[in-house]
PDB file of C-alpha atoms in Angstrom:
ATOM      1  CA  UNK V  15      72.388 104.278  94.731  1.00 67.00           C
ATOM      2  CA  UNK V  16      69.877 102.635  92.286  1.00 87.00           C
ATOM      3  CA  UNK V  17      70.767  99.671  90.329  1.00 83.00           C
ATOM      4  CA  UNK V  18      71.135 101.503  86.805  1.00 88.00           C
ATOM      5  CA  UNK V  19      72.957 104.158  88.462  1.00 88.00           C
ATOM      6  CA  UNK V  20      75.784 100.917  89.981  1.00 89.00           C
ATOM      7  CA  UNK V  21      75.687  99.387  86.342  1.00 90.00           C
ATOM      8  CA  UNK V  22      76.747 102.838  85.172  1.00 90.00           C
ATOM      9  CA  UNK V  23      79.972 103.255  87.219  1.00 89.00           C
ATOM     10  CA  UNK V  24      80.807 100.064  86.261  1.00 93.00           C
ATOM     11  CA  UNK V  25      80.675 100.529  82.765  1.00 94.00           C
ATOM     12  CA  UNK V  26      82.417 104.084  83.373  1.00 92.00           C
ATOM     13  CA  UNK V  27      85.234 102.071  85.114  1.00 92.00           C
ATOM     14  CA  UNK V  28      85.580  99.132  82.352  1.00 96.00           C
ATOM     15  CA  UNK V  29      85.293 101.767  79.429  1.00 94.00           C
ATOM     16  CA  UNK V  30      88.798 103.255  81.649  1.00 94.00           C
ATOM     17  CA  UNK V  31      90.588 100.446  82.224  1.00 95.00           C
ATOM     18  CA  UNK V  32      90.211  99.341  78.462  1.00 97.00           C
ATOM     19  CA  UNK V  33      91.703 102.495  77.358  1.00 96.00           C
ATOM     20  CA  UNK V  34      94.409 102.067  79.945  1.00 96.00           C
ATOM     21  CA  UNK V  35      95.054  98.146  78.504  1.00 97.00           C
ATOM     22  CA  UNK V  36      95.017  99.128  74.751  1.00 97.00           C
ATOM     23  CA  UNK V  37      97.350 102.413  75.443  1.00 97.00           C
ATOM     24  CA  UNK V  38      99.749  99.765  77.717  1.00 97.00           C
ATOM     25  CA  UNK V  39      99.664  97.583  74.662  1.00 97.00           C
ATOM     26  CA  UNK V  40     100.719 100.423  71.940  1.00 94.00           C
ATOM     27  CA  UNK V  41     103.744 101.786  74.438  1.00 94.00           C
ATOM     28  CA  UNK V  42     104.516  98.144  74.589  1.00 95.00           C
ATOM     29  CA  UNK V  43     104.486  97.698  70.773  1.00 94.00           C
ATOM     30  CA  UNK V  44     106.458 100.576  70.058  1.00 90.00           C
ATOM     31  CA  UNK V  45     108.814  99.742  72.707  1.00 89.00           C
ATOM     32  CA  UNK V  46     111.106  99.501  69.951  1.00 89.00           C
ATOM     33  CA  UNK V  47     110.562 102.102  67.541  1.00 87.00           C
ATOM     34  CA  UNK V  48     112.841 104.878  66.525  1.00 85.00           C
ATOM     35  CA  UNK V  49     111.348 107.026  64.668  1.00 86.00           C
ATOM     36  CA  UNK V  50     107.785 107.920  64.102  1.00 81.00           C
ATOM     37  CA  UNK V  51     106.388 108.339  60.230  1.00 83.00           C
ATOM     38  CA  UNK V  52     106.805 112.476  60.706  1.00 85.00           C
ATOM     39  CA  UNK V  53     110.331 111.465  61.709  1.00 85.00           C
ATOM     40  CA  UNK V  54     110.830 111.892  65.405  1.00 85.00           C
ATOM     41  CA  UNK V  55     110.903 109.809  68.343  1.00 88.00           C
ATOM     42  CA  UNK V  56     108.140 107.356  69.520  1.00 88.00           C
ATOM     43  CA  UNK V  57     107.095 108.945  72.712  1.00 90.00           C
ATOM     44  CA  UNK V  58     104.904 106.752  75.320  1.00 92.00           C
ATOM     45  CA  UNK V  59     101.603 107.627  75.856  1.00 94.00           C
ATOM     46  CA  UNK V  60      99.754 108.101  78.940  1.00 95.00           C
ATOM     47  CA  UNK V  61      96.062 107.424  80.344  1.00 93.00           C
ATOM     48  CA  UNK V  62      94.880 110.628  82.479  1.00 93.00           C
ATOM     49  CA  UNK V  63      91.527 109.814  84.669  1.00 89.00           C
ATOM     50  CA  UNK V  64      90.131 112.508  85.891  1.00 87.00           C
ATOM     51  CA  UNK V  65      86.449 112.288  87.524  1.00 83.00           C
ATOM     52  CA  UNK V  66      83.839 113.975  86.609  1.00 77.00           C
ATOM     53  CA  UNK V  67      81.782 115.385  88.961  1.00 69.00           C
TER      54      UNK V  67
END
C-alpha cells in the first residue's frame, strides 16, 4: 500500500466519522422537537457506511 494510497483511507475514514459526529449532533439537537416545519414528527437520522469496493 503506497503512502498516498494510506493518506487516502484516512481521509475516507475522517470525512465518515465527521458525518457520523455532525448527524449525532442534529438527533441530539432535535432531541426535543415536536414537530418539523411541514408539520410532522422530528425523526432521527442515521449514518449508513457502506464500502466501496
Amino acid at each position: 500500500m503506497s503512502f498516498l494510497s494510506a493518506f487516502n483511507t484516512s481521509v475516507s475514514g475522517m470525512v465518515a466519522q465527521r458525518q457520523r459526529v455532525n448527524t449525532i449532533s442534529e438527533n441530539i439537537a432535535n432531541a426535543e422537537t415536536t414537530r418539523t416545519p411541514q408539520g410532522g414528527p422530528y425523526r432521527r437520522r442515521e449514518v449508513v457506511l457502506a464500502s466501496v469496493a
